mmCIF file of C-alpha atoms in Angstrom:
data_model
loop_
_atom_site.group_PDB
_atom_site.id
_atom_site.type_symbol
_atom_site.label_atom_id
_atom_site.label_comp_id
_atom_site.label_asym_id
_atom_site.label_seq_id
_atom_site.Cartn_x
_atom_site.Cartn_y
_atom_site.Cartn_z
ATOM 1 C CA MET A 1 0.000 0.000 0.000
ATOM 2 C CA PHE A 2 1.017 3.624 -0.496
ATOM 3 C CA LEU A 3 1.142 6.706 1.700
ATOM 4 C CA ARG A 4 -1.901 8.698 0.609
ATOM 5 C CA ALA A 5 -2.904 12.331 1.227
ATOM 6 C CA ASN A 6 -6.690 12.574 1.110
ATOM 7 C CA GLY A 7 -8.857 15.408 -0.172
ATOM 8 C CA GLY A 8 -12.565 16.042 -0.392
ATOM 9 C CA ALA A 9 -15.023 16.912 2.349
ATOM 10 C CA PRO A 10 -14.439 16.257 6.070
ATOM 11 C CA PRO A 11 -13.503 13.881 7.620
ATOM 12 C CA TRP A 12 -11.403 13.007 4.531
ATOM 13 C CA ARG A 13 -9.987 16.506 4.056
ATOM 14 C CA ASN A 14 -6.331 16.815 5.167
ATOM 15 C CA SER A 15 -6.228 13.244 6.495
ATOM 16 C CA VAL A 16 -3.390 10.800 5.689
ATOM 17 C CA THR A 17 -3.860 7.062 5.203
ATOM 18 C CA HIS A 18 -2.070 4.191 3.473
ATOM 19 C CA ASP A 19 -4.039 2.538 0.716
ATOM 20 C CA ILE A 20 -4.008 1.352 -2.907
ATOM 21 C CA PRO A 21 -5.825 3.957 -5.066
ATOM 22 C CA ARG A 22 -8.184 2.199 -7.457
ATOM 23 C CA ARG A 23 -9.825 5.247 -9.054
ATOM 24 C CA THR A 24 -8.144 7.319 -11.733
ATOM 25 C CA ALA A 25 -8.995 10.575 -9.986
ATOM 26 C CA THR A 26 -7.153 9.584 -6.814
ATOM 27 C CA GLN A 27 -3.997 8.164 -8.418
ATOM 28 C CA GLU A 28 -2.119 11.394 -7.715
ATOM 29 C CA TRP A 29 -3.062 11.294 -4.040
ATOM 30 C CA VAL A 30 -0.144 8.888 -3.470
ATOM 31 C CA LEU A 31 2.411 11.209 -5.140
ATOM 32 C CA TRP A 32 4.563 13.439 -2.945
ATOM 33 C CA SER A 33 7.045 16.249 -3.588
ATOM 34 C CA VAL A 34 10.227 15.970 -1.532
ATOM 35 C CA ASP A 35 11.997 19.067 -0.136
ATOM 36 C CA ALA A 36 15.601 18.547 0.994
ATOM 37 C CA LEU A 37 15.908 20.164 4.422
ATOM 38 C CA ASP A 38 19.552 19.273 5.085
ATOM 39 C CA ILE A 39 21.996 19.304 2.183
ATOM 40 C CA THR A 40 25.268 17.438 2.571
ATOM 41 C CA PRO A 41 28.255 19.849 2.427
ATOM 42 C CA LEU A 42 30.263 19.861 -0.765
ATOM 43 C CA ASP A 43 33.398 18.523 0.865
ATOM 44 C CA GLU A 44 31.537 15.293 1.673
ATOM 45 C CA LEU A 45 30.397 15.052 -1.928
ATOM 46 C CA ALA A 46 33.800 15.785 -3.441
ATOM 47 C CA ALA A 47 34.267 12.219 -4.620
ATOM 48 C CA ASP A 48 31.093 12.428 -6.668
ATOM 49 C CA CYS A 49 31.757 15.973 -7.924
ATOM 50 C CA ILE A 50 28.046 16.778 -8.044
ATOM 51 C CA SER A 51 26.466 20.010 -6.866
ATOM 52 C CA PRO A 52 23.988 19.488 -4.001
ATOM 53 C CA ALA A 53 21.589 21.958 -5.588
ATOM 54 C CA ALA A 54 21.588 19.939 -8.786
ATOM 55 C CA SER A 55 21.300 16.639 -6.947
ATOM 56 C CA PHE A 56 18.197 17.683 -5.033
ATOM 57 C CA SER A 57 16.533 19.706 -7.777
ATOM 58 C CA SER A 58 12.761 19.444 -7.448
ATOM 59 C CA ASN A 59 11.754 20.525 -10.917
ATOM 60 C CA SER A 60 13.812 19.998 -14.034
ATOM 61 C CA SER A 61 13.010 20.604 -17.672
ATOM 62 C CA PHE A 62 14.802 19.592 -20.849
ATOM 63 C CA SER A 63 14.874 22.091 -23.695
ATOM 64 C CA SER A 64 15.498 21.588 -27.389
ATOM 65 C CA ASN A 65 19.060 22.925 -27.225
ATOM 66 C CA SER A 66 20.054 20.348 -24.583
ATOM 67 C CA ASP A 67 20.320 22.914 -21.778
ATOM 68 C CA TYR A 68 18.863 22.266 -18.363
ATOM 69 C CA ASP A 69 16.882 24.587 -16.137
ATOM 70 C CA LEU A 70 17.182 23.374 -12.564
ATOM 71 C CA GLU A 71 15.192 24.509 -9.563
ATOM 72 C CA THR A 72 15.544 23.751 -5.881
ATOM 73 C CA ARG A 73 13.192 24.761 -3.133
ATOM 74 C CA SER A 74 15.086 23.819 0.001
ATOM 75 C CA PRO A 75 13.888 25.834 2.980
ATOM 76 C CA SER A 76 17.396 25.786 4.440
ATOM 77 C CA MET A 77 20.487 27.525 3.117
ATOM 78 C CA SER A 78 20.599 26.123 -0.387
ATOM 79 C CA ILE A 79 23.314 28.141 -2.083
ATOM 80 C CA SER A 80 26.188 25.716 -2.550
ATOM 81 C CA GLY A 81 29.375 25.753 -4.537
ATOM 82 C CA THR A 82 29.688 24.153 -7.944
ATOM 83 C CA GLY A 83 33.308 23.161 -7.783
ATOM 84 C CA SER A 84 35.398 20.044 -8.045
ATOM 85 C CA GLY A 85 36.828 17.943 -5.238
ATOM 86 C CA HIS A 86 39.481 20.594 -4.527
ATOM 87 C CA VAL A 87 36.922 23.254 -3.596
ATOM 88 C CA THR A 88 34.600 23.066 -0.586
ATOM 89 C CA ASP A 89 31.748 25.355 0.384
ATOM 90 C CA ARG A 90 33.889 26.796 3.198
ATOM 91 C CA ASP A 91 36.413 27.987 0.595
ATOM 92 C CA LEU A 92 33.820 30.029 -1.284
ATOM 93 C CA SER A 93 32.889 33.622 -0.609
ATOM 94 C CA ALA A 94 29.281 34.792 -0.595
ATOM 95 C CA MET A 95 29.664 36.185 -4.122
ATOM 96 C CA GLU A 96 30.980 32.860 -5.410
ATOM 97 C CA LEU A 97 28.041 31.076 -3.818
ATOM 98 C CA PHE A 98 25.660 33.380 -5.691
ATOM 99 C CA ARG A 99 27.271 32.610 -9.069
ATOM 100 C CA ARG A 100 24.833 29.773 -9.713
ATOM 101 C CA ALA A 101 21.765 31.662 -8.482
ATOM 102 C CA GLN A 102 19.375 33.211 -10.970
ATOM 103 C CA VAL A 103 16.236 33.575 -8.834
ATOM 104 C CA VAL A 104 16.255 33.428 -5.023
ATOM 105 C CA ARG A 105 14.052 33.803 -1.979
ATOM 106 C CA LEU A 106 15.374 35.562 1.122
ATOM 107 C CA LYS A 107 14.133 34.223 4.467
ATOM 108 C CA SER A 108 14.652 36.269 7.603
ATOM 109 C CA HIS A 109 15.474 35.250 11.163
ATOM 110 C CA HIS A 110 11.712 35.368 11.838
ATOM 111 C CA ASP A 111 11.093 32.563 9.288
ATOM 112 C CA LYS A 112 9.421 35.038 6.953
ATOM 113 C CA TYR A 113 10.232 35.780 3.325
ATOM 114 C CA LEU A 114 11.145 39.132 1.833
ATOM 115 C CA LEU A 115 8.198 40.167 -0.365
ATOM 116 C CA ALA A 116 7.651 42.901 -2.934
ATOM 117 C CA GLU A 117 4.262 44.469 -2.165
ATOM 118 C CA GLU A 118 1.554 44.746 -4.821
ATOM 119 C CA ASP A 119 1.804 48.556 -4.742
ATOM 120 C CA GLU A 120 5.201 48.108 -6.472
ATOM 121 C CA GLU A 121 6.780 50.390 -3.892
ATOM 122 C CA SER A 122 6.818 48.797 -0.436
ATOM 123 C CA VAL A 123 8.530 45.627 0.757
ATOM 124 C CA CYS A 124 7.651 43.491 3.757
ATOM 125 C CA GLN A 125 8.143 39.997 5.183
ATOM 126 C CA ASP A 126 5.565 37.216 5.257
ATOM 127 C CA ARG A 127 5.476 33.466 5.939
ATOM 128 C CA ASN A 128 3.968 32.697 2.523
ATOM 129 C CA GLY A 129 6.991 32.158 0.308
ATOM 130 C CA SER A 130 5.112 30.369 -2.469
ATOM 131 C CA ILE A 131 3.860 33.503 -4.233
ATOM 132 C CA LYS A 132 5.689 35.328 -7.010
ATOM 133 C CA ASN A 133 6.259 38.353 -4.762
ATOM 134 C CA ALA A 134 8.871 36.331 -2.844
ATOM 135 C CA ARG A 135 11.020 35.669 -5.925
ATOM 136 C CA TRP A 136 13.973 37.983 -6.604
ATOM 137 C CA THR A 137 16.097 37.833 -9.736
ATOM 138 C CA VAL A 138 19.823 38.167 -9.043
ATOM 139 C CA GLU A 139 21.776 40.643 -11.195
ATOM 140 C CA PHE A 140 25.558 40.778 -11.077
ATOM 141 C CA ILE A 141 27.410 44.089 -11.301
ATOM 142 C CA GLU A 142 30.552 44.203 -13.410
ATOM 143 C CA HIS A 143 33.766 44.860 -11.463
ATOM 144 C CA SER A 144 31.839 45.003 -8.179
ATOM 145 C CA THR A 145 31.240 42.812 -5.131
ATOM 146 C CA GLY A 146 27.599 43.889 -5.010
ATOM 147 C CA LEU A 147 24.382 42.377 -6.329
ATOM 148 C CA ARG A 148 21.062 43.788 -7.440
ATOM 149 C CA PHE A 149 17.748 42.094 -6.631
ATOM 150 C CA LYS A 150 14.907 42.602 -9.107
ATOM 151 C CA SER A 151 11.331 41.888 -8.019
ATOM 152 C CA CYS A 152 8.570 40.243 -10.039
ATOM 153 C CA PHE A 153 7.410 43.768 -10.971
ATOM 154 C CA GLY A 154 10.763 44.705 -12.527
ATOM 155 C CA THR A 155 11.643 47.015 -9.624
ATOM 156 C CA TYR A 156 14.832 46.866 -7.556
ATOM 157 C CA LEU A 157 15.371 46.357 -3.840
ATOM 158 C CA THR A 158 16.548 49.817 -2.775
ATOM 159 C CA ALA A 159 18.143 51.261 0.360
ATOM 160 C CA THR A 160 16.672 54.763 0.724
ATOM 161 C CA ASN A 161 17.582 57.733 2.913
ATOM 162 C CA ILE A 162 13.996 58.001 4.206
ATOM 163 C CA PRO A 163 13.748 57.435 7.985
ATOM 164 C CA PHE A 164 11.395 54.604 8.879
ATOM 165 C CA LEU A 165 10.247 56.537 11.960
ATOM 166 C CA LEU A 166 11.296 59.976 13.138
ATOM 167 C CA GLY A 167 14.044 59.715 15.721
ATOM 168 C CA ILE A 168 14.899 56.120 14.768
ATOM 169 C CA THR A 169 18.152 55.252 13.005
ATOM 170 C CA GLY A 170 16.670 52.685 10.596
ATOM 171 C CA LYS A 171 15.977 53.808 7.021
ATOM 172 C CA LYS A 172 13.272 52.485 4.704
ATOM 173 C CA VAL A 173 13.914 49.746 2.160
ATOM 174 C CA LEU A 174 11.662 50.061 -0.896
ATOM 175 C CA GLN A 175 11.313 48.670 -4.399
ATOM 176 C CA THR A 176 12.095 51.343 -6.972
ATOM 177 C CA LEU A 177 12.935 51.703 -10.641
ATOM 178 C CA PRO A 178 15.507 54.510 -10.785
ATOM 179 C CA LYS A 179 16.495 56.105 -14.073
ATOM 180 C CA ARG A 180 20.097 55.248 -13.262
ATOM 181 C CA LEU A 181 21.069 52.122 -11.328
ATOM 182 C CA ASP A 182 23.243 53.635 -8.608
ATOM 183 C CA SER A 183 24.693 52.312 -5.357
ATOM 184 C CA SER A 184 21.313 52.461 -3.576
ATOM 185 C CA VAL A 185 20.250 49.261 -5.380
ATOM 186 C CA GLU A 186 23.516 47.417 -4.703
ATOM 187 C CA TRP A 187 23.815 44.884 -1.884
ATOM 188 C CA GLU A 188 27.089 43.208 -0.942
ATOM 189 C CA PRO A 189 26.565 39.636 0.328
ATOM 190 C CA ILE A 190 28.689 38.680 3.341
ATOM 191 C CA ARG A 191 28.830 35.146 4.722
ATOM 192 C CA GLU A 192 28.035 34.561 8.368
ATOM 193 C CA GLY A 193 28.357 30.789 8.725
ATOM 194 C CA ASP A 194 25.558 29.265 6.672
ATOM 195 C CA GLN A 195 23.691 32.555 6.406
ATOM 196 C CA ILE A 196 24.160 35.794 4.503
ATOM 197 C CA LYS A 197 24.192 39.468 5.468
ATOM 198 C CA PHE A 198 23.521 42.105 2.809
ATOM 199 C CA ARG A 199 25.455 45.344 3.251
ATOM 200 C CA THR A 200 24.815 48.647 1.529
ATOM 201 C CA ARG A 201 27.575 50.797 0.077
ATOM 202 C CA TYR A 202 27.479 52.895 3.277
ATOM 203 C CA GLY A 203 27.803 50.026 5.746
ATOM 204 C CA GLN A 204 24.207 49.391 6.829
ATOM 205 C CA PHE A 205 22.615 45.946 6.614
ATOM 206 C CA LEU A 206 19.313 44.688 5.244
ATOM 207 C CA ARG A 207 17.242 44.097 8.365
ATOM 208 C CA ALA A 208 13.968 42.218 8.970
ATOM 209 C CA ASN A 209 12.226 43.764 11.961
ATOM 210 C CA GLY A 210 10.042 42.099 14.569
ATOM 211 C CA GLY A 211 8.073 43.245 17.573
ATOM 212 C CA LEU A 212 4.877 45.278 17.696
ATOM 213 C CA PRO A 213 3.429 47.377 14.835
ATOM 214 C CA PRO A 214 4.623 49.406 13.038
ATOM 215 C CA TRP A 215 7.908 47.484 13.368
ATOM 216 C CA ARG A 216 6.375 44.055 12.786
ATOM 217 C CA ASN A 217 7.031 42.672 9.262
ATOM 218 C CA SER A 218 8.837 45.852 8.196
ATOM 219 C CA ILE A 219 12.188 45.965 6.359
ATOM 220 C CA THR A 220 14.846 48.593 6.985
ATOM 221 C CA HIS A 221 18.598 48.993 6.580
ATOM 222 C CA ASP A 222 20.528 49.716 9.727
ATOM 223 C CA ILE A 223 23.442 48.715 11.947
ATOM 224 C CA PRO A 224 22.051 46.676 14.862
ATOM 225 C CA HIS A 225 23.497 47.909 18.162
ATOM 226 C CA SER A 226 21.451 45.666 20.446
ATOM 227 C CA THR A 227 22.701 42.110 20.993
ATOM 228 C CA SER A 228 19.156 40.755 20.689
ATOM 229 C CA HIS A 229 18.861 42.254 17.200
ATOM 230 C CA GLN A 230 22.074 40.855 15.720
ATOM 231 C CA ASP A 231 20.182 37.964 14.091
ATOM 232 C CA TRP A 232 17.742 40.328 12.383
ATOM 233 C CA ILE A 233 20.287 41.036 9.643
ATOM 234 C CA LEU A 234 20.936 37.343 8.882
ATOM 235 C CA TRP A 235 19.144 35.742 5.936
ATOM 236 C CA ASP A 236 18.725 32.231 4.600
ATOM 237 C CA VAL A 237 18.917 32.135 0.812
ATOM 238 C CA ASP A 238 16.740 29.672 -1.112
ATOM 239 C CA VAL A 239 17.824 29.194 -4.727
ATOM 240 C CA MET A 240 14.634 28.946 -6.782
ATOM 241 C CA VAL A 241 16.248 28.881 -10.235
ATOM 242 C CA ILE A 242 19.845 27.911 -10.961
ATOM 243 C CA GLN A 243 21.739 29.429 -13.887
ATOM 244 C CA THR A 244 21.324 27.367 -17.051
ATOM 245 C CA PHE A 245 24.334 25.307 -18.018
ATOM 246 C CA ASN A 246 25.007 27.201 -21.225
ATOM 247 C CA SER A 247 26.008 30.167 -19.048
ATOM 248 C CA LEU A 248 28.410 28.216 -16.823
ATOM 249 C CA ASP A 249 31.415 28.979 -19.023
ATOM 250 C CA SER A 250 31.381 32.504 -17.617
ATOM 251 C CA ILE A 251 31.043 31.088 -14.106
ATOM 252 C CA ALA A 252 34.078 28.857 -14.647
ATOM 253 C CA SER A 253 36.177 31.765 -15.862
ATOM 254 C CA SER A 254 35.138 33.988 -12.964
ATOM 255 C CA THR A 255 35.570 31.422 -10.174
ATOM 256 C CA GLY A 256 38.575 29.554 -11.575
ATOM 257 C CA TYR A 257 37.180 26.015 -11.605
ATOM 258 C CA GLU A 258 35.070 23.939 -13.929
ATOM 259 C CA PRO A 259 31.495 23.020 -12.997
ATOM 260 C CA ILE A 260 30.507 19.356 -13.191
ATOM 261 C CA LEU A 261 27.225 18.747 -15.010
ATOM 262 C CA PRO A 262 24.755 16.240 -13.569
ATOM 263 C CA PRO A 263 23.161 13.581 -15.803
ATOM 264 C CA PRO A 264 19.966 14.439 -17.729
ATOM 265 C CA PRO A 265 16.758 14.334 -15.688
ATOM 266 C CA PRO A 266 14.487 11.300 -16.140
ATOM 267 C CA PRO A 267 11.451 11.869 -18.401
ATOM 268 C CA TRP A 268 8.936 11.635 -15.567
ATOM 269 C CA MET A 269 10.407 14.693 -13.861
ATOM 270 C CA THR A 270 9.283 16.955 -16.711
ATOM 271 C CA THR A 271 5.568 16.372 -16.112
ATOM 272 C CA SER A 272 3.384 18.490 -13.868
ATOM 273 C CA HIS A 273 0.130 17.918 -12.035
ATOM 274 C CA HIS A 274 -3.045 19.001 -13.803
ATOM 275 C CA HIS A 275 -4.369 20.893 -10.810
ATOM 276 C CA SER A 276 -3.125 22.374 -7.576
ATOM 277 C CA LYS A 277 -4.369 24.228 -4.570
ATOM 278 C CA VAL A 278 -4.375 28.001 -4.834
ATOM 279 C CA GLU A 279 -2.552 29.445 -1.851
ATOM 280 C CA SER A 280 -3.597 32.786 -0.444
ATOM 281 C CA SER A 281 -1.375 35.175 1.477
ATOM 282 C CA PRO A 282 -2.199 35.633 5.163
ATOM 283 C CA SER A 283 -3.438 39.048 6.193
ATOM 284 C CA ARG A 284 -1.097 41.448 7.940
ATOM 285 C CA ASP A 285 -1.402 44.789 9.669
ATOM 286 C CA HIS A 286 -1.193 47.717 7.230
ATOM 287 C CA HIS A 287 -0.136 45.402 4.403
ATOM 288 C CA SER A 288 -2.197 44.560 1.343
ATOM 289 C CA HIS A 289 -3.174 41.036 0.310
ATOM 290 C CA HIS A 290 -1.047 39.385 -2.334
ATOM 291 C CA LYS A 291 -2.430 37.629 -5.354
ATOM 292 C CA SER A 292 -2.049 33.893 -5.081
ATOM 293 C CA SER A 293 -1.008 33.360 -8.622
ATOM 294 C CA GLY A 294 0.083 35.257 -11.697
ATOM 295 C CA PRO A 295 1.349 34.802 -15.221
ATOM 296 C CA GLN A 296 4.730 33.633 -13.929
ATOM 297 C CA ASP A 297 3.099 30.959 -11.749
ATOM 298 C CA GLU A 298 1.039 29.332 -14.510
ATOM 299 C CA SER A 299 2.230 26.310 -16.416
ATOM 300 C CA THR A 300 4.291 27.119 -19.461
ATOM 301 C CA LEU A 301 2.410 24.462 -21.387
ATOM 302 C CA LYS A 302 -0.610 25.573 -23.385
ATOM 303 C CA VAL A 303 -3.692 24.066 -21.782
ATOM 304 C CA GLU A 304 -6.917 23.362 -23.667
ATOM 305 C CA GLY A 305 -10.196 23.789 -21.844
ATOM 306 C CA ARG A 306 -11.194 26.053 -19.007
ATOM 307 C CA VAL A 307 -10.006 26.420 -15.416
ATOM 308 C CA ILE A 308 -12.614 25.442 -12.852
ATOM 309 C CA HIS A 309 -12.068 26.848 -9.355
ATOM 310 C CA TYR A 310 -14.163 24.998 -6.827
ATOM 311 C CA LYS A 311 -14.846 24.870 -3.129
ATOM 312 C CA ILE A 312 -16.649 22.184 -1.148
ATOM 313 C CA ALA A 313 -19.552 23.303 1.041
ATOM 314 C CA ASN A 314 -21.046 21.488 3.990
ATOM 315 C CA GLU A 315 -24.652 20.285 4.075
ATOM 316 C CA LYS A 316 -25.800 23.763 5.148
ATOM 317 C CA GLY A 317 -24.218 25.299 2.073
ATOM 318 C CA GLU A 318 -21.519 26.994 4.139
ATOM 319 C CA VAL A 319 -18.075 27.353 2.564
ATOM 320 C CA GLU A 320 -14.803 27.764 4.417
ATOM 321 C CA GLU A 321 -12.910 30.825 3.256
ATOM 322 C CA GLY A 322 -9.456 30.503 1.729
ATOM 323 C CA GLU A 323 -9.631 26.950 0.428
ATOM 324 C CA GLU A 324 -10.067 26.721 -3.323
ATOM 325 C CA VAL A 325 -8.971 23.980 -5.691
ATOM 326 C CA ARG A 326 -8.623 24.250 -9.451
ATOM 327 C CA LEU A 327 -8.730 21.797 -12.290
ATOM 328 C CA ILE A 328 -8.679 21.882 -16.088
ATOM 329 C CA PHE A 329 -12.020 20.877 -17.638
ATOM 330 C CA LYS A 330 -12.445 20.353 -21.391
ATOM 331 C CA GLY A 331 -16.192 19.688 -21.543
ATOM 332 C CA SER A 332 -19.150 22.044 -21.955
ATOM 333 C CA GLU A 333 -21.985 20.203 -20.185
ATOM 334 C CA VAL A 334 -22.864 20.599 -16.526
ATOM 335 C CA GLU A 335 -23.333 16.835 -16.164
ATOM 336 C CA GLU A 336 -19.813 16.244 -17.473
ATOM 337 C CA LEU A 337 -18.450 18.728 -14.950
ATOM 338 C CA LYS A 338 -20.515 17.085 -12.218
ATOM 339 C CA GLU A 339 -19.010 13.662 -12.972
ATOM 340 C CA ARG A 340 -15.505 15.133 -13.033
ATOM 341 C CA LEU A 341 -16.046 16.816 -9.660
ATOM 342 C CA LYS A 342 -17.345 13.546 -8.226
ATOM 343 C CA GLU A 343 -14.049 11.926 -9.154
ATOM 344 C CA GLU A 344 -12.001 14.818 -7.805
ATOM 345 C CA THR A 345 -13.797 15.148 -4.467
ATOM 346 C CA GLY A 346 -14.670 11.498 -3.817
ATOM 347 C CA LEU A 347 -18.297 12.504 -3.146
ATOM 348 C CA GLU A 348 -21.028 10.399 -4.741
ATOM 349 C CA ASP A 349 -24.109 12.654 -4.752
ATOM 350 C CA ILE A 350 -23.437 16.342 -5.348
ATOM 351 C CA VAL A 351 -24.951 19.516 -6.764
ATOM 352 C CA VAL A 352 -22.719 21.918 -8.707
ATOM 353 C CA CYS A 353 -23.684 25.479 -7.834
ATOM 354 C CA SER A 354 -22.689 29.025 -8.613
ATOM 355 C CA ARG A 355 -22.966 31.931 -6.196
ATOM 356 C CA ASN A 356 -25.258 34.839 -7.046
ATOM 357 C CA PRO A 357 -23.091 37.968 -6.724
ATOM 358 C CA LEU A 358 -26.101 40.042 -5.581
ATOM 359 C CA ASN A 359 -27.470 38.010 -2.690
ATOM 360 C CA GLN A 360 -24.558 35.537 -2.242
ATOM 361 C CA LYS A 361 -26.945 32.561 -2.402
ATOM 362 C CA LEU A 362 -26.060 29.301 -4.150
ATOM 363 C CA TYR A 363 -27.963 28.261 -7.267
ATOM 364 C CA PRO A 364 -27.567 24.935 -9.124
ATOM 365 C CA LEU A 365 -25.977 25.047 -12.574
ATOM 366 C CA ARG A 366 -28.158 23.752 -15.416
ATOM 367 C CA LEU A 367 -27.605 22.609 -19.021
ATOM 368 C CA GLN A 368 -24.443 24.093 -20.553
ATOM 369 C CA LEU A 369 -21.501 26.006 -19.175
ATOM 370 C CA PRO A 370 -20.806 29.578 -20.332
ATOM 371 C CA PRO A 371 -19.057 29.842 -23.735
ATOM 372 C CA ASN A 372 -15.476 30.900 -24.572
ATOM 373 C CA ASN A 373 -13.875 28.632 -21.960
ATOM 374 C CA ASN A 374 -13.810 31.421 -19.394
ATOM 375 C CA ASP A 375 -12.672 30.518 -15.889
ATOM 376 C CA MET A 376 -15.468 29.526 -13.534
ATOM 377 C CA HIS A 377 -15.853 29.550 -9.762
ATOM 378 C CA VAL A 378 -18.270 26.915 -8.481
ATOM 379 C CA VAL A 379 -19.284 25.374 -5.174
ATOM 380 C CA VAL A 380 -19.743 21.627 -4.706
ATOM 381 C CA VAL A 381 -22.643 20.940 -2.329
ATOM 382 C CA PRO A 382 -23.856 17.528 -1.095
ATOM 383 C CA SER A 383 -27.256 16.801 -2.635
ATOM 384 C CA SER A 384 -28.979 17.370 0.702
ATOM 385 C CA GLY A 385 -27.307 20.750 1.021
ATOM 386 C CA ASP A 386 -29.044 24.093 1.419
ATOM 387 C CA VAL A 387 -29.227 25.627 -2.065
ATOM 388 C CA GLU A 388 -31.817 27.804 -3.752
ATOM 389 C CA ALA A 389 -34.136 26.191 -6.252
ATOM 390 C CA PRO A 390 -33.682 27.535 -9.779
ATOM 391 C CA GLU A 391 -36.248 30.019 -10.988
ATOM 392 C CA SER A 392 -38.779 28.839 -13.534
ATOM 393 C CA PRO A 393 -38.181 30.056 -17.071
#
């Protein structure tokens, strides 16, 4: 039997069992993604000459020009060297560790990720690191030890001269798009054990603040003078996208050693699930909500059909907020959708409903779905649930 993560309505929802899935719709319930929490140091892997980031990549794709795009989503410090057996991770500076990084996440001492706010100006920290706002593209600066971090909006992480609060030494960190990329958008990475500090040109450090509002979840640049705040300038770096191998020639010339390429990924690693849960960002004081998905989060494959977003209601027609599942549906009939949702949810007798935007009541869907394959939001209600009867024509 297989370890199985169950879905559907309670008591099945979020439960874990071991079973043999016999229905097509539940075959994927026994599939698990594996995140490497502890990566073996490079000096222990010297005999194999394989990069830990490449070894534990969680999503690989094979392109037509035989290059590889590797991703790793380790929640621990995942920047590792790419060298041979003569080079260990302790021999590498912070800049050399960043040579393989193309897109990163920065996680603070408070276990929160550095996010670019939707207003395209503010930055904050939040525990939801799965959204695009947590991804920062790394840009190298020629003849410099600094880096630039570009947000998903094309803006840069910027150390400003604006005081965060009057009478307080900390200055605001924003996302900006200056006409000229000056030293305010440059951050020098400095190793502190397995973590990184980011220093501005003028000696301050990128700092994730804690405590009560307005300090909570704010980001400033400052020099911490209190012993209890020394950890607030330390960051874990998660490498989300590793530089493609056709660009490693420049890495070899800059670091002085040749990278070792891992073998091609197996074919099954290039496939993706046909649906996934849509995560929503938790609310925060004085911070806006973040969109759970965007163009960069969607599959790069062209999908035929429409996206159905559905929630499961209880027998009273009540729906829990924040839980929404999506699937790709190619049909046009309500009955076809009903059968598909039966398979997805594991429920036998259901009513597929839509919510009236005026009175927020649930009404059963009838006949055909709307044309043009537009996305739909529906609610799955057990047949004995509390829904409004459809009006007579």
